[in-house]
Amino acid sequence: MTIRLANTDARRVFLATQGLSERAPAGKAGLLDLVTQLGFVQVDSIATVERAHHHILFARNPSYRREHLAALLESDGALFEHWTHDAAIIPTAFFPYWKHRFAQERATLATRWRSWHENGFEGYVDHVLERVRSEGRLMARHFEAEKRPPGGWWNWHPEKTALEYHWRTGALAIAAREGFQKVYDLTERVIPARHREPEIDPAAFLDWACTAALERLGFATHGEIAAFWDLVSPEQAKAWVEANRDRLEPVLITCADGRERASHAFAGAGAAFAALPAPPTRLRVLNPFDPALRDRNRAERLFGFSYRIEVFVPAPKRVYGYYVFPLLEGDRLIGRIDMKADRKAGTLEVRRLWLEPGLRATKGRLEALDAELARLGRFAGVERTVYLDGWRGA
């Protein structure tokens, strides 16, 4: 039997699976439950208002405390940092499955990264690992022999490349961060022994990766299942769907443009979908790296909202701005806002607001935005919101 979801119902289901419909439980245990529900939380260094991982969690729980996340990562061993489609915070209970990621990385990175430092790459790899083994927690700066220009991976010194290689392939783990710089240590000194076992065979790994992705998406195509963790290929996800037809039901989603899209859900999902709550009607600022927006094409199909991060777009070619935040109102993405926290001045500077076509900047909507910006500003450590000249546009 095919489950049919109207567009409003599809949005309601997806927002609920993304933790945006009910306030997350408070406290450290509640935070771990939230990250487990989401599957991962992306880590990013940009702090235009607040770093991505903190903002993502705050959007779901206004009582979120940064120290709880630090404890879960650095002392409790309940979360760890590694790679999904990008650097992310992941429940350590999933660590055994990441051994397959480590193997994939070993098959590709040694060749690819050797080309950056062709002479003696293996020597750097061995030297760095031995120093961490004998000295304990180390940072990239502990290996720098000279000052190097700032920049991305193209300016990494050989030892930094070796540290990242060992992290990506599982020999090292991120034990902490200092000023957002990674502190590396041996994996066995960071990841609790109970989470390093058991060994997962390839079939069980594929089943977990696809099952866990579909649970967190609610409904999905095989391509969306594969893209969720970026652990398996679309071909593998398609084969999993075919092999698990008895566990799944077909779903027809009505997209924002009225077209229908075939997807999959677990058998019996119709009743579960109907019981999911609608999101609160209040207006919320989402982070550009929010997991609800990670799959840009899916977000556009469900919400009719085209969103791209323009950080790497040359300034003259940007449509909106360097780091522009989406606005969620109830179950609709209604616009975007360009703003920046000036911590020296204690202000949240609003540079520009764009609402989607057909939506008006009513008094009630602007009051709701002001209240949300005040909440976010307090979380980011500033006292007041300042609306700069021209923030409403022409």
Short mmCIF file of C-alpha atoms in Angstrom, two decimals:
data_model
loop_
_atom_site.label_atom_id
_atom_site.label_comp_id
_atom_site.label_asym_id
_atom_site.label_seq_id
_atom_site.Cartn_x
_atom_site.Cartn_y
_atom_site.Cartn_z
CA MET A 1 0.00 0.00 0.00
CA THR A 2 1.35 3.42 -0.97
CA ILE A 3 1.53 6.15 1.66
CA ARG A 4 0.53 9.52 0.22
CA LEU A 5 1.80 12.65 1.92
CA ALA A 6 0.54 16.10 1.04
CA ASN A 7 3.25 18.73 1.03
CA THR A 8 2.26 20.14 4.43
CA ASP A 9 2.34 16.63 5.92
CA ALA A 10 5.70 15.86 4.33
CA ARG A 11 7.16 19.04 5.84
CA ARG A 12 5.66 18.19 9.23
CA VAL A 13 7.18 14.70 9.16
CA PHE A 14 10.59 15.91 8.08
CA LEU A 15 10.80 18.74 10.61
CA ALA A 16 9.81 16.32 13.39
CA THR A 17 12.54 13.85 12.41
CA GLN A 18 14.99 16.77 12.44
CA GLY A 19 14.16 17.70 16.03
CA LEU A 20 12.46 20.95 15.08
CA SER A 21 8.93 20.15 16.24
CA GLU A 22 9.36 19.47 19.95
CA ARG A 23 11.71 21.08 22.41
CA ALA A 24 14.62 18.76 23.09
CA PRO A 25 15.05 17.46 26.65
CA ALA A 26 17.26 19.60 28.87
CA GLY A 27 20.56 18.56 30.40
CA LYS A 28 23.52 16.55 29.22
CA ALA A 29 21.56 13.32 28.77
CA GLY A 30 18.95 15.16 26.73
CA LEU A 31 21.69 16.64 24.56
CA LEU A 32 23.11 13.20 23.83
CA ASP A 33 19.62 11.99 22.92
CA LEU A 34 19.21 14.95 20.55
CA VAL A 35 22.51 14.34 18.74
CA THR A 36 21.62 10.65 18.49
CA GLN A 37 18.22 11.56 17.03
CA LEU A 38 19.85 13.82 14.45
CA GLY A 39 22.65 11.34 13.76
CA PHE A 40 25.35 13.99 13.57
CA VAL A 41 25.86 17.73 13.98
CA GLN A 42 28.17 19.49 11.55
CA VAL A 43 31.19 21.32 12.93
CA ASP A 44 32.29 24.53 11.28
CA SER A 45 34.75 27.25 12.27
CA ILE A 46 32.76 30.25 10.99
CA ALA A 47 31.40 32.26 13.92
CA THR A 48 29.61 35.13 12.17
CA VAL A 49 27.05 34.87 14.96
CA GLU A 50 27.81 31.51 16.62
CA ARG A 51 29.62 28.37 15.52
CA ALA A 52 27.42 25.99 13.55
CA HIS A 53 27.24 23.12 16.04
CA HIS A 54 26.23 25.37 18.94
CA HIS A 55 23.62 27.20 16.84
CA ILE A 56 22.13 23.96 15.48
CA LEU A 57 21.62 22.61 18.99
CA PHE A 58 20.35 25.93 20.38
CA ALA A 59 17.70 26.10 17.63
CA ARG A 60 16.24 22.88 19.04
CA ASN A 61 16.73 23.59 22.72
CA PRO A 62 16.99 27.18 23.99
CA SER A 63 18.40 25.85 27.28
CA TYR A 64 21.34 24.19 25.48
CA ARG A 65 24.66 24.62 27.30
CA ARG A 66 28.00 24.49 25.54
CA GLU A 67 29.70 22.89 28.52
CA HIS A 68 27.43 19.85 28.22
CA LEU A 69 28.64 19.31 24.65
CA ALA A 70 32.27 19.71 25.74
CA ALA A 71 31.79 17.14 28.50
CA LEU A 72 30.16 14.62 26.18
CA LEU A 73 33.04 15.03 23.72
CA GLU A 74 36.07 15.46 25.94
CA SER A 75 35.46 13.62 29.21
CA ASP A 76 32.46 11.28 28.87
CA GLY A 77 33.49 9.79 25.54
CA ALA A 78 29.83 9.74 24.46
CA LEU A 79 30.42 11.78 21.29
CA PHE A 80 33.34 11.89 18.87
CA GLU A 81 34.38 13.97 15.89
CA HIS A 82 34.81 12.54 12.44
CA TRP A 83 33.56 12.84 8.89
CA THR A 84 30.13 12.42 7.32
CA HIS A 85 29.79 14.68 4.27
CA ASP A 86 31.91 17.09 6.34
CA ALA A 87 33.45 17.27 9.81
CA ALA A 88 30.78 16.39 12.36
CA ILE A 89 30.01 15.44 15.95
CA ILE A 90 28.72 11.85 16.06
CA PRO A 91 27.47 9.54 18.85
CA THR A 92 30.33 7.29 19.94
CA ALA A 93 27.91 4.35 19.93
CA PHE A 94 28.24 4.56 16.13
CA PHE A 95 32.05 4.32 16.22
CA PRO A 96 32.27 0.62 15.18
CA TYR A 97 30.51 1.49 11.93
CA TRP A 98 33.03 4.26 11.24
CA LYS A 99 35.79 1.65 10.93
CA HIS A 100 34.42 1.11 7.43
CA ARG A 101 34.90 4.84 6.77
CA PHE A 102 38.49 4.54 8.04
CA ALA A 103 39.14 1.70 5.58
CA GLN A 104 37.67 3.73 2.72
CA GLU A 105 39.86 6.69 3.63
CA ARG A 106 43.00 4.53 3.83
CA ALA A 107 42.28 3.35 0.30
CA THR A 108 42.22 6.89 -1.10
CA LEU A 109 43.97 9.45 1.10
CA ALA A 110 47.47 8.03 1.13
CA THR A 111 47.68 8.37 -2.64
CA ARG A 112 45.82 11.67 -2.88
CA TRP A 113 47.56 13.45 -0.02
CA ARG A 114 51.01 12.12 -0.90
CA SER A 115 50.89 14.36 -3.96
CA TRP A 116 50.93 17.42 -1.65
CA HIS A 117 54.14 16.30 0.02
CA GLU A 118 55.71 13.89 -2.40
CA ASN A 119 59.03 13.55 -0.65
CA GLY A 120 58.94 11.49 2.51
CA PHE A 121 55.20 11.45 3.17
CA GLU A 122 55.40 8.01 4.79
CA GLY A 123 58.16 9.26 7.05
CA TYR A 124 55.99 12.13 8.27
CA VAL A 125 53.12 9.71 8.87
CA ASP A 126 55.28 7.43 11.01
CA HIS A 127 57.00 10.28 12.84
CA VAL A 128 53.78 12.06 13.79
CA LEU A 129 52.11 8.91 15.09
CA GLU A 130 55.14 7.99 17.18
CA ARG A 131 55.29 11.45 18.77
CA VAL A 132 51.62 11.33 19.74
CA ARG A 133 52.06 7.81 21.09
CA SER A 134 55.01 8.81 23.28
CA GLU A 135 54.10 12.40 24.24
CA GLY A 136 50.30 12.26 24.45
CA ARG A 137 47.91 14.94 23.22
CA LEU A 138 49.41 17.20 20.57
CA MET A 139 48.25 19.92 18.20
CA ALA A 140 49.47 20.82 14.73
CA ARG A 141 51.36 23.78 16.12
CA HIS A 142 53.56 21.45 18.18
CA PHE A 143 55.07 20.25 14.89
CA GLU A 144 55.59 23.57 13.15
CA ALA A 145 59.22 24.37 12.52
CA GLU A 146 58.49 27.74 10.92
CA LYS A 147 55.68 30.22 10.43
CA ARG A 148 53.54 29.40 7.44
CA PRO A 149 50.95 31.54 5.67
CA PRO A 150 47.36 31.08 6.80
CA GLY A 151 44.93 29.29 4.55
CA GLY A 152 43.27 25.98 3.79
CA TRP A 153 44.65 22.50 3.23
CA TRP A 154 46.98 23.77 0.50
CA ASN A 155 49.02 25.50 3.22
CA TRP A 156 49.14 22.55 5.61
CA HIS A 157 52.67 21.64 6.62
CA PRO A 158 53.57 17.95 6.18
CA GLU A 159 53.02 17.08 9.83
CA LYS A 160 49.55 18.65 9.81
CA THR A 161 48.73 16.58 6.74
CA ALA A 162 49.95 13.47 8.57
CA LEU A 163 47.85 14.30 11.65
CA GLU A 164 44.76 14.70 9.49
CA TYR A 165 45.57 11.47 7.64
CA HIS A 166 45.75 9.56 10.93
CA TRP A 167 42.50 11.17 12.12
CA ARG A 168 40.64 10.41 8.93
CA THR A 169 41.90 6.82 8.89
CA GLY A 170 41.24 6.09 12.56
CA ALA A 171 44.63 5.89 14.29
CA LEU A 172 44.12 9.28 15.96
CA ALA A 173 41.01 10.93 17.38
CA ILE A 174 40.12 14.47 18.41
CA ALA A 175 40.53 14.59 22.17
CA ALA A 176 39.57 18.27 22.59
CA ARG A 177 39.72 21.65 20.89
CA GLU A 178 41.60 24.74 21.97
CA GLY A 179 40.40 27.89 20.27
CA PHE A 180 38.81 25.57 17.73
CA GLN A 181 42.20 23.99 16.96
CA LYS A 182 42.18 20.20 17.12
CA VAL A 183 43.98 18.35 19.89
CA TYR A 184 44.92 14.87 18.68
CA ASP A 185 45.55 11.68 20.66
CA LEU A 186 45.61 7.96 20.02
CA THR A 187 42.13 6.64 19.33
CA GLU A 188 42.38 4.05 22.12
CA ARG A 189 43.02 6.88 24.60
CA VAL A 190 39.97 8.87 23.41
CA ILE A 191 37.28 6.38 22.43
CA PRO A 192 36.13 4.17 25.35
CA ALA A 193 36.84 0.47 24.87
CA ARG A 194 33.13 -0.38 25.02
CA HIS A 195 32.59 1.67 21.86
CA ARG A 196 35.52 0.27 19.86
CA GLU A 197 33.89 -3.15 19.51
CA PRO A 198 32.50 -5.20 17.89
CA GLU A 199 33.81 -5.56 14.37
CA ILE A 200 30.96 -5.00 11.90
CA ASP A 201 30.88 -7.09 8.74
CA PRO A 202 30.12 -5.31 5.42
CA ALA A 203 26.52 -6.57 5.17
CA ALA A 204 25.66 -5.44 8.71
CA PHE A 205 27.38 -2.12 8.06
CA LEU A 206 25.32 -1.48 4.92
CA ASP A 207 22.10 -2.43 6.69
CA TRP A 208 22.85 -0.12 9.62
CA ALA A 209 23.87 2.82 7.42
CA CYS A 210 20.69 2.62 5.32
CA THR A 211 18.34 1.81 8.20
CA ALA A 212 19.70 4.58 10.42
CA ALA A 213 19.52 7.10 7.57
CA LEU A 214 15.91 6.30 6.70
CA GLU A 215 14.91 6.46 10.37
CA ARG A 216 16.26 10.00 10.54
CA LEU A 217 14.79 11.13 7.24
CA GLY A 218 11.32 9.63 7.72
CA PHE A 219 10.98 9.06 3.98
CA ALA A 220 13.65 9.09 1.31
CA THR A 221 14.80 7.93 -2.10
CA HIS A 222 17.76 5.57 -2.27
CA GLY A 223 19.93 8.55 -3.29
CA GLU A 224 18.86 10.51 -0.21
CA ILE A 225 19.55 7.47 1.98
CA ALA A 226 23.08 7.22 0.58
CA ALA A 227 23.72 10.96 0.96
CA PHE A 228 22.66 11.13 4.61
CA TRP A 229 25.87 9.76 6.18
CA ASP A 230 27.95 9.72 2.98
CA LEU A 231 29.06 6.25 4.04
CA VAL A 232 27.58 4.18 1.20
CA SER A 233 27.11 4.72 -2.52
CA PRO A 234 23.75 5.30 -4.22
CA GLU A 235 24.17 1.90 -5.86
CA GLN A 236 24.60 0.23 -2.48
CA ALA A 237 21.56 2.05 -1.09
CA LYS A 238 19.50 1.04 -4.13
CA ALA A 239 20.51 -2.60 -3.62
CA TRP A 240 19.55 -2.32 0.07
CA VAL A 241 16.10 -0.99 -0.87
CA GLU A 242 15.57 -3.87 -3.30
CA ALA A 243 16.68 -6.44 -0.71
CA ASN A 244 14.41 -4.97 2.00
CA ARG A 245 11.14 -4.47 0.13
CA ASP A 246 9.35 -6.46 2.83
CA ARG A 247 10.45 -3.88 5.46
CA LEU A 248 9.48 -0.86 3.37
CA GLU A 249 6.42 0.84 1.95
CA PRO A 250 6.29 3.11 -1.09
CA VAL A 251 5.57 6.77 -0.37
CA LEU A 252 4.38 9.49 -2.74
CA ILE A 253 5.41 12.93 -1.58
CA THR A 254 3.74 16.04 -2.96
CA CYS A 255 6.52 18.56 -3.46
CA ALA A 256 6.17 22.31 -3.01
CA ASP A 257 5.70 22.73 -6.76
CA GLY A 258 2.83 20.22 -6.81
CA ARG A 259 4.75 17.40 -8.45
CA GLU A 260 4.83 13.97 -6.81
CA ARG A 261 8.04 12.20 -5.88
CA ALA A 262 8.35 8.50 -5.12
CA SER A 263 10.17 7.64 -1.91
CA HIS A 264 10.46 4.84 0.65
CA ALA A 265 9.51 4.57 4.32
CA PHE A 266 9.43 1.74 6.82
CA ALA A 267 6.35 -0.45 6.79
CA GLY A 268 3.65 0.95 9.05
CA ALA A 269 5.10 4.46 8.88
CA GLY A 270 1.75 5.98 7.91
CA ALA A 271 0.36 5.73 11.44
CA ALA A 272 3.60 7.01 12.92
CA PHE A 273 3.65 9.96 10.52
CA ALA A 274 0.08 10.91 11.44
CA ALA A 275 1.01 11.03 15.14
CA LEU A 276 3.95 13.40 14.69
CA PRO A 277 3.36 16.93 16.00
CA ALA A 278 3.41 20.09 13.92
CA PRO A 279 6.35 22.42 14.55
CA PRO A 280 5.77 25.45 16.77
CA THR A 281 4.52 28.51 14.93
CA ARG A 282 7.24 30.79 16.25
CA LEU A 283 9.93 32.17 13.98
CA ARG A 284 13.41 30.67 14.26
CA VAL A 285 16.78 31.46 12.71
CA LEU A 286 18.48 28.33 11.36
CA ASN A 287 22.18 27.92 10.81
CA PRO A 288 23.37 27.59 7.20
CA PHE A 289 24.72 24.13 8.14
CA ASP A 290 21.53 22.97 9.86
CA PRO A 291 20.88 19.28 9.11
CA ALA A 292 17.37 20.13 7.89
CA LEU A 293 19.05 22.06 5.06
CA ARG A 294 22.06 19.84 4.42
CA ASP A 295 20.44 18.28 1.36
CA ARG A 296 19.72 21.52 -0.52
CA ASN A 297 17.74 19.81 -3.27
CA ARG A 298 15.50 17.99 -0.78
CA ALA A 299 14.87 21.25 1.09
CA GLU A 300 13.94 22.96 -2.15
CA ARG A 301 11.54 20.16 -3.12
CA LEU A 302 9.82 20.15 0.28
CA PHE A 303 9.79 23.87 1.07
CA GLY A 304 10.15 25.56 -2.29
CA PHE A 305 13.16 27.33 -0.80
CA SER A 306 16.35 27.61 -2.84
CA TYR A 307 19.32 28.04 -0.51
CA ARG A 308 23.05 28.02 -1.15
CA ILE A 309 25.94 29.06 1.07
CA GLU A 310 27.92 31.77 -0.70
CA VAL A 311 31.04 31.74 1.50
CA PHE A 312 33.18 30.57 -1.41
CA VAL A 313 31.42 32.69 -4.04
CA PRO A 314 33.37 35.84 -5.03
CA ALA A 315 31.71 38.84 -3.39
CA PRO A 316 30.57 40.50 -6.67
CA LYS A 317 28.77 37.30 -7.68
CA ARG A 318 26.88 36.71 -4.42
CA VAL A 319 23.10 36.90 -4.64
CA TYR A 320 22.62 37.46 -0.91
CA GLY A 321 25.81 37.49 1.18
CA TYR A 322 28.79 35.73 2.70
CA TYR A 323 26.91 33.90 5.48
CA VAL A 324 23.15 34.31 5.35
CA PHE A 325 20.77 32.58 7.77
CA PRO A 326 17.50 30.89 6.72
CA LEU A 327 14.31 31.77 8.61
CA LEU A 328 11.85 29.06 9.66
CA GLU A 329 8.31 30.10 10.60
CA GLY A 330 6.16 27.15 11.61
CA ASP A 331 6.59 24.67 8.76
CA ARG A 332 7.70 27.24 6.17
CA LEU A 333 11.09 28.63 5.23
CA ILE A 334 10.07 32.24 4.78
CA GLY A 335 13.29 34.08 4.02
CA ARG A 336 16.86 34.77 5.00
CA ILE A 337 18.79 37.30 7.00
CA ASP A 338 22.33 38.68 6.78
CA MET A 339 23.69 39.55 10.22
CA LYS A 340 26.84 39.49 12.30
CA ALA A 341 27.65 39.56 16.02
CA ASP A 342 29.96 42.42 16.99
CA ARG A 343 31.13 41.19 20.37
CA LYS A 344 33.27 44.24 21.10
CA ALA A 345 30.25 46.51 20.66
CA GLY A 346 27.88 43.97 22.23
CA THR A 347 25.53 44.10 19.25
CA LEU A 348 23.92 41.81 16.72
CA GLU A 349 24.06 43.82 13.48
CA VAL A 350 21.28 43.09 10.99
CA ARG A 351 22.43 44.07 7.54
CA ARG A 352 19.62 42.84 5.32
CA LEU A 353 16.37 40.86 5.44
CA TRP A 354 14.87 39.07 2.46
CA LEU A 355 11.42 37.47 2.63
CA GLU A 356 10.26 34.94 0.07
CA PRO A 357 8.04 36.22 -2.77
CA GLY A 358 4.47 36.85 -1.68
CA LEU A 359 5.30 37.22 2.02
CA ARG A 360 4.90 40.53 3.77
CA ALA A 361 6.95 42.04 6.56
CA THR A 362 3.91 42.46 8.81
CA LYS A 363 4.18 44.03 12.24
CA GLY A 364 3.62 40.65 13.90
CA ARG A 365 6.27 38.94 11.78
CA LEU A 366 8.84 41.66 12.47
CA GLU A 367 8.10 41.51 16.19
CA ALA A 368 8.59 37.74 16.11
CA LEU A 369 11.88 38.22 14.27
CA ASP A 370 13.04 40.79 16.80
CA ALA A 371 12.25 38.42 19.68
CA GLU A 372 14.16 35.57 18.00
CA LEU A 373 17.16 37.78 17.31
CA ALA A 374 17.18 38.88 20.95
CA ARG A 375 17.24 35.22 22.05
CA LEU A 376 20.00 34.34 19.59
CA GLY A 377 21.97 37.45 20.49
CA ARG A 378 21.95 36.57 24.18
CA PHE A 379 23.14 33.07 23.32
CA ALA A 380 25.95 34.52 21.18
CA GLY A 381 26.96 36.85 24.02
CA VAL A 382 25.72 40.23 22.77
CA GLU A 383 23.23 42.52 24.47
CA ARG A 384 21.16 44.18 21.76
CA THR A 385 20.09 44.03 18.13
CA VAL A 386 21.00 46.87 15.79
CA TYR A 387 19.25 47.21 12.43
CA LEU A 388 21.60 48.90 9.99
CA ASP A 389 20.46 51.39 7.37
CA GLY A 390 18.85 49.64 4.41
CA TRP A 391 18.19 46.37 6.24
CA ARG A 392 14.71 46.17 4.73
CA GLY A 393 16.04 46.65 1.19
CA ALA A 394 14.52 48.91 -1.41
#
